[in-house]
Amino acid sequence: AECGVRRGFPQWDRLSAMGGRPRGLTNAAWLILSFAIGQGSIFLAQTWLIHRGALDLLAAFATHFSFAILALMIVDFGAPVVVARRISLAGDGEVLDVARRCYWQASAVRLGVALVRSVAAFIYAWIGGDGFSRAYIPAAVPALLISAFNAAGVFDGLGLSGISGLTGMLAYIASAI
């Protein structure tokens, strides 16, 4: 019970065992806010297109946005789960070293995947795409390259999942704009 754990479970009745603040509630609030802002921005963009009567543009946007989010998931390559797990299993004295090493290893792998996906996207845009594809894809490709360096797994491993949500909403906001 001295480590804040009682029979394998945290002592939820003591805020001091969680750093003096209800971390779970704070993270949940940030995640909900991130979802509302990220998805809300897409909802507003699509509502605006419907209001303008641009249903053909809405269909093109929805298709391209869906594939862009799929590409971001492919670039993520499951790294947030692996990195978070490795950090959470690290001892107290080695958390920062494990976090740093795992982050850079994951980033290197994800950057390779992002480069391959980016080349494939550019080839599609120039060979098989229409005017919207030739505009949207080059605007979306930087997100693939930037997302290769996201620290979601590090934040999750350190118990800061709410910050992961805040970083995740940026792709939605950028696409909506």
mmCIF file of C-alpha atoms in Angstrom:
data_model
loop_
_atom_site.group_PDB
_atom_site.id
_atom_site.type_symbol
_atom_site.label_atom_id
_atom_site.label_comp_id
_atom_site.label_asym_id
_atom_site.label_seq_id
_atom_site.Cartn_x
_atom_site.Cartn_y
_atom_site.Cartn_z
ATOM 1 C CA ALA A 1 0.000 0.000 0.000
ATOM 2 C CA GLU A 2 3.032 2.289 0.295
ATOM 3 C CA CYS A 3 3.422 2.612 -3.504
ATOM 4 C CA GLY A 4 -0.163 3.740 -4.014
ATOM 5 C CA VAL A 5 -1.256 0.248 -5.045
ATOM 6 C CA ARG A 6 -3.578 -1.977 -3.029
ATOM 7 C CA ARG A 7 -3.891 -5.572 -4.238
ATOM 8 C CA GLY A 8 -2.937 -4.542 -7.768
ATOM 9 C CA PHE A 9 -5.316 -1.579 -7.969
ATOM 10 C CA PRO A 10 -4.496 2.128 -7.584
ATOM 11 C CA GLN A 11 -5.826 3.935 -4.538
ATOM 12 C CA TRP A 12 -8.410 6.039 -6.336
ATOM 13 C CA ASP A 13 -9.662 7.541 -3.094
ATOM 14 C CA ARG A 14 -6.409 9.469 -2.588
ATOM 15 C CA LEU A 15 -5.681 12.263 -5.055
ATOM 16 C CA SER A 16 -2.113 12.459 -3.763
ATOM 17 C CA ALA A 17 -1.495 8.970 -5.165
ATOM 18 C CA MET A 18 -2.188 10.445 -8.609
ATOM 19 C CA GLY A 19 0.017 13.503 -8.354
ATOM 20 C CA GLY A 20 -2.553 15.698 -6.581
ATOM 21 C CA ARG A 21 -5.030 15.878 -9.444
ATOM 22 C CA PRO A 22 -7.566 13.546 -11.013
ATOM 23 C CA ARG A 23 -5.436 12.627 -14.034
ATOM 24 C CA GLY A 24 -8.040 10.261 -15.515
ATOM 25 C CA LEU A 25 -10.760 12.901 -15.517
ATOM 26 C CA THR A 26 -8.457 15.531 -16.969
ATOM 27 C CA ASN A 27 -7.303 13.222 -19.758
ATOM 28 C CA ALA A 28 -10.889 12.208 -20.522
ATOM 29 C CA ALA A 29 -11.940 15.854 -20.719
ATOM 30 C CA TRP A 30 -9.061 16.699 -23.094
ATOM 31 C CA LEU A 31 -9.840 13.670 -25.268
ATOM 32 C CA ILE A 32 -13.534 14.576 -25.491
ATOM 33 C CA LEU A 33 -12.696 18.207 -26.268
ATOM 34 C CA SER A 34 -10.199 17.125 -28.942
ATOM 35 C CA PHE A 35 -12.760 14.837 -30.552
ATOM 36 C CA ALA A 36 -15.416 17.559 -30.488
ATOM 37 C CA ILE A 37 -13.136 20.173 -32.039
ATOM 38 C CA GLY A 38 -11.525 17.838 -34.613
ATOM 39 C CA GLN A 39 -14.700 16.106 -35.764
ATOM 40 C CA GLY A 40 -16.652 19.329 -35.301
ATOM 41 C CA SER A 41 -14.413 21.136 -37.768
ATOM 42 C CA ILE A 42 -15.073 18.438 -40.390
ATOM 43 C CA PHE A 43 -18.805 18.627 -39.636
ATOM 44 C CA LEU A 44 -18.759 22.409 -40.130
ATOM 45 C CA ALA A 45 -16.774 22.152 -43.381
ATOM 46 C CA GLN A 46 -19.159 19.557 -44.800
ATOM 47 C CA THR A 47 -22.204 21.512 -43.612
ATOM 48 C CA TRP A 48 -20.825 24.615 -45.335
ATOM 49 C CA LEU A 49 -20.374 22.661 -48.586
ATOM 50 C CA ILE A 50 -23.959 21.366 -48.359
ATOM 51 C CA HIS A 51 -25.223 24.887 -47.665
ATOM 52 C CA ARG A 52 -23.433 26.113 -50.794
ATOM 53 C CA GLY A 53 -24.967 23.277 -52.792
ATOM 54 C CA ALA A 54 -21.518 21.941 -53.718
ATOM 55 C CA LEU A 55 -22.400 18.277 -53.427
ATOM 56 C CA ASP A 56 -19.798 17.218 -55.989
ATOM 57 C CA LEU A 57 -17.123 19.034 -53.984
ATOM 58 C CA LEU A 58 -18.498 17.471 -50.780
ATOM 59 C CA ALA A 59 -18.168 13.984 -52.265
ATOM 60 C CA ALA A 60 -14.609 14.670 -53.444
ATOM 61 C CA PHE A 61 -13.657 16.165 -50.085
ATOM 62 C CA ALA A 62 -15.170 13.291 -48.097
ATOM 63 C CA THR A 63 -13.413 10.689 -50.226
ATOM 64 C CA HIS A 64 -10.034 12.405 -50.107
ATOM 65 C CA PHE A 65 -10.326 13.158 -46.390
ATOM 66 C CA SER A 66 -11.155 9.518 -45.622
ATOM 67 C CA PHE A 67 -8.120 8.323 -47.559
ATOM 68 C CA ALA A 68 -5.937 10.980 -45.897
ATOM 69 C CA ILE A 69 -6.969 9.768 -42.432
ATOM 70 C CA LEU A 70 -6.366 6.168 -43.526
ATOM 71 C CA ALA A 71 -2.899 7.180 -44.723
ATOM 72 C CA LEU A 72 -2.219 8.822 -41.342
ATOM 73 C CA MET A 73 -3.220 5.594 -39.602
ATOM 74 C CA ILE A 74 -0.911 3.606 -41.866
ATOM 75 C CA VAL A 75 1.951 6.012 -41.150
ATOM 76 C CA ASP A 76 1.288 5.666 -37.399
ATOM 77 C CA PHE A 77 2.191 2.001 -37.897
ATOM 78 C CA GLY A 78 0.878 1.053 -34.435
ATOM 79 C CA ALA A 79 3.712 2.986 -32.837
ATOM 80 C CA PRO A 80 1.639 4.774 -30.174
ATOM 81 C CA VAL A 81 0.601 1.460 -28.638
ATOM 82 C CA VAL A 82 4.098 -0.043 -28.719
ATOM 83 C CA VAL A 83 5.814 3.108 -27.447
ATOM 84 C CA ALA A 84 3.244 3.639 -24.675
ATOM 85 C CA ARG A 85 3.608 0.041 -23.515
ATOM 86 C CA ARG A 86 7.403 0.177 -23.454
ATOM 87 C CA ILE A 87 7.388 3.445 -21.511
ATOM 88 C CA SER A 88 4.794 2.224 -19.040
ATOM 89 C CA LEU A 89 6.896 -0.883 -18.313
ATOM 90 C CA ALA A 90 10.117 1.090 -17.815
ATOM 91 C CA GLY A 91 11.485 1.584 -14.326
ATOM 92 C CA ASP A 92 11.341 5.019 -12.714
ATOM 93 C CA GLY A 93 14.991 5.804 -13.414
ATOM 94 C CA GLU A 94 14.868 4.838 -17.061
ATOM 95 C CA VAL A 95 11.543 6.321 -18.217
ATOM 96 C CA LEU A 96 13.090 9.315 -19.998
ATOM 97 C CA ASP A 97 15.752 7.225 -21.743
ATOM 98 C CA VAL A 98 13.185 4.646 -22.858
ATOM 99 C CA ALA A 99 10.808 7.401 -24.006
ATOM 100 C CA ARG A 100 13.538 9.156 -26.004
ATOM 101 C CA ARG A 101 14.835 5.951 -27.607
ATOM 102 C CA CYS A 102 11.372 4.596 -28.465
ATOM 103 C CA TYR A 103 10.226 7.943 -29.852
ATOM 104 C CA TRP A 104 13.157 8.269 -32.258
ATOM 105 C CA GLN A 105 13.028 4.622 -33.334
ATOM 106 C CA ALA A 106 9.299 4.872 -34.024
ATOM 107 C CA SER A 107 9.764 8.187 -35.824
ATOM 108 C CA ALA A 108 12.394 6.710 -38.134
ATOM 109 C CA VAL A 109 10.134 3.802 -39.102
ATOM 110 C CA ARG A 110 7.102 6.050 -39.533
ATOM 111 C CA LEU A 111 9.080 8.514 -41.655
ATOM 112 C CA GLY A 112 9.992 5.690 -44.037
ATOM 113 C CA VAL A 113 6.346 4.653 -44.283
ATOM 114 C CA ALA A 114 5.304 8.304 -44.740
ATOM 115 C CA LEU A 115 7.767 8.786 -47.593
ATOM 116 C CA VAL A 116 6.493 5.691 -49.410
ATOM 117 C CA ARG A 117 2.850 6.757 -48.909
ATOM 118 C CA SER A 118 3.654 10.316 -50.044
ATOM 119 C CA VAL A 119 5.278 9.151 -53.258
ATOM 120 C CA ALA A 120 2.303 6.886 -53.974
ATOM 121 C CA ALA A 121 -0.115 9.751 -53.306
ATOM 122 C CA PHE A 122 1.775 12.123 -55.630
ATOM 123 C CA ILE A 123 1.852 9.510 -58.379
ATOM 124 C CA TYR A 124 -1.914 9.047 -58.078
ATOM 125 C CA ALA A 125 -2.545 12.807 -58.042
ATOM 126 C CA TRP A 126 -0.560 13.443 -61.205
ATOM 127 C CA ILE A 127 -1.425 10.319 -63.179
ATOM 128 C CA GLY A 128 -4.957 9.367 -62.205
ATOM 129 C CA GLY A 129 -6.364 12.254 -60.243
ATOM 130 C CA ASP A 130 -8.713 15.039 -61.186
ATOM 131 C CA GLY A 131 -8.267 18.724 -60.388
ATOM 132 C CA PHE A 132 -9.384 18.321 -56.785
ATOM 133 C CA SER A 133 -6.923 15.459 -56.251
ATOM 134 C CA ARG A 134 -4.092 17.515 -57.707
ATOM 135 C CA ALA A 135 -4.901 20.278 -55.209
ATOM 136 C CA TYR A 136 -5.833 18.280 -52.096
ATOM 137 C CA ILE A 137 -3.112 15.623 -52.132
ATOM 138 C CA PRO A 138 -0.108 17.990 -52.213
ATOM 139 C CA ALA A 139 -1.746 19.962 -49.411
ATOM 140 C CA ALA A 140 -2.295 16.788 -47.344
ATOM 141 C CA VAL A 141 1.105 15.119 -47.876
ATOM 142 C CA PRO A 142 2.965 17.365 -45.394
ATOM 143 C CA ALA A 143 0.653 16.026 -42.675
ATOM 144 C CA LEU A 144 1.949 12.517 -43.391
ATOM 145 C CA LEU A 145 5.533 13.633 -43.000
ATOM 146 C CA ILE A 146 4.824 15.695 -39.876
ATOM 147 C CA SER A 147 2.777 12.921 -38.269
ATOM 148 C CA ALA A 148 5.777 10.601 -38.512
ATOM 149 C CA PHE A 149 7.142 12.636 -35.600
ATOM 150 C CA ASN A 150 4.045 12.740 -33.404
ATOM 151 C CA ALA A 151 4.632 11.882 -29.771
ATOM 152 C CA ALA A 152 1.265 10.284 -29.050
ATOM 153 C CA GLY A 153 2.775 7.059 -27.695
ATOM 154 C CA VAL A 154 5.139 8.980 -25.439
ATOM 155 C CA PHE A 155 2.279 11.037 -24.004
ATOM 156 C CA ASP A 156 0.160 7.918 -23.532
ATOM 157 C CA GLY A 157 3.008 6.076 -21.818
ATOM 158 C CA LEU A 158 3.517 8.991 -19.449
ATOM 159 C CA GLY A 159 -0.196 9.063 -18.603
ATOM 160 C CA LEU A 160 -0.919 12.212 -20.627
ATOM 161 C CA SER A 161 -3.397 10.804 -23.156
ATOM 162 C CA GLY A 162 -5.309 14.073 -23.263
ATOM 163 C CA ILE A 163 -2.352 15.751 -24.947
ATOM 164 C CA SER A 164 -2.312 12.941 -27.533
ATOM 165 C CA GLY A 165 -5.892 13.839 -28.374
ATOM 166 C CA LEU A 166 -4.991 17.487 -28.814
ATOM 167 C CA THR A 167 -2.247 16.611 -31.282
ATOM 168 C CA GLY A 168 -4.560 14.219 -33.140
ATOM 169 C CA MET A 169 -7.203 16.847 -33.816
ATOM 170 C CA LEU A 170 -4.796 18.967 -35.852
ATOM 171 C CA ALA A 171 -5.160 16.792 -38.974
ATOM 172 C CA TYR A 172 -8.920 17.224 -38.865
ATOM 173 C CA ILE A 173 -8.750 20.988 -38.416
ATOM 174 C CA ALA A 174 -6.167 21.393 -41.183
ATOM 175 C CA SER A 175 -8.266 19.351 -43.610
ATOM 176 C CA ALA A 176 -11.429 21.243 -42.726
ATOM 177 C CA ILE A 177 -9.690 24.531 -43.427
#
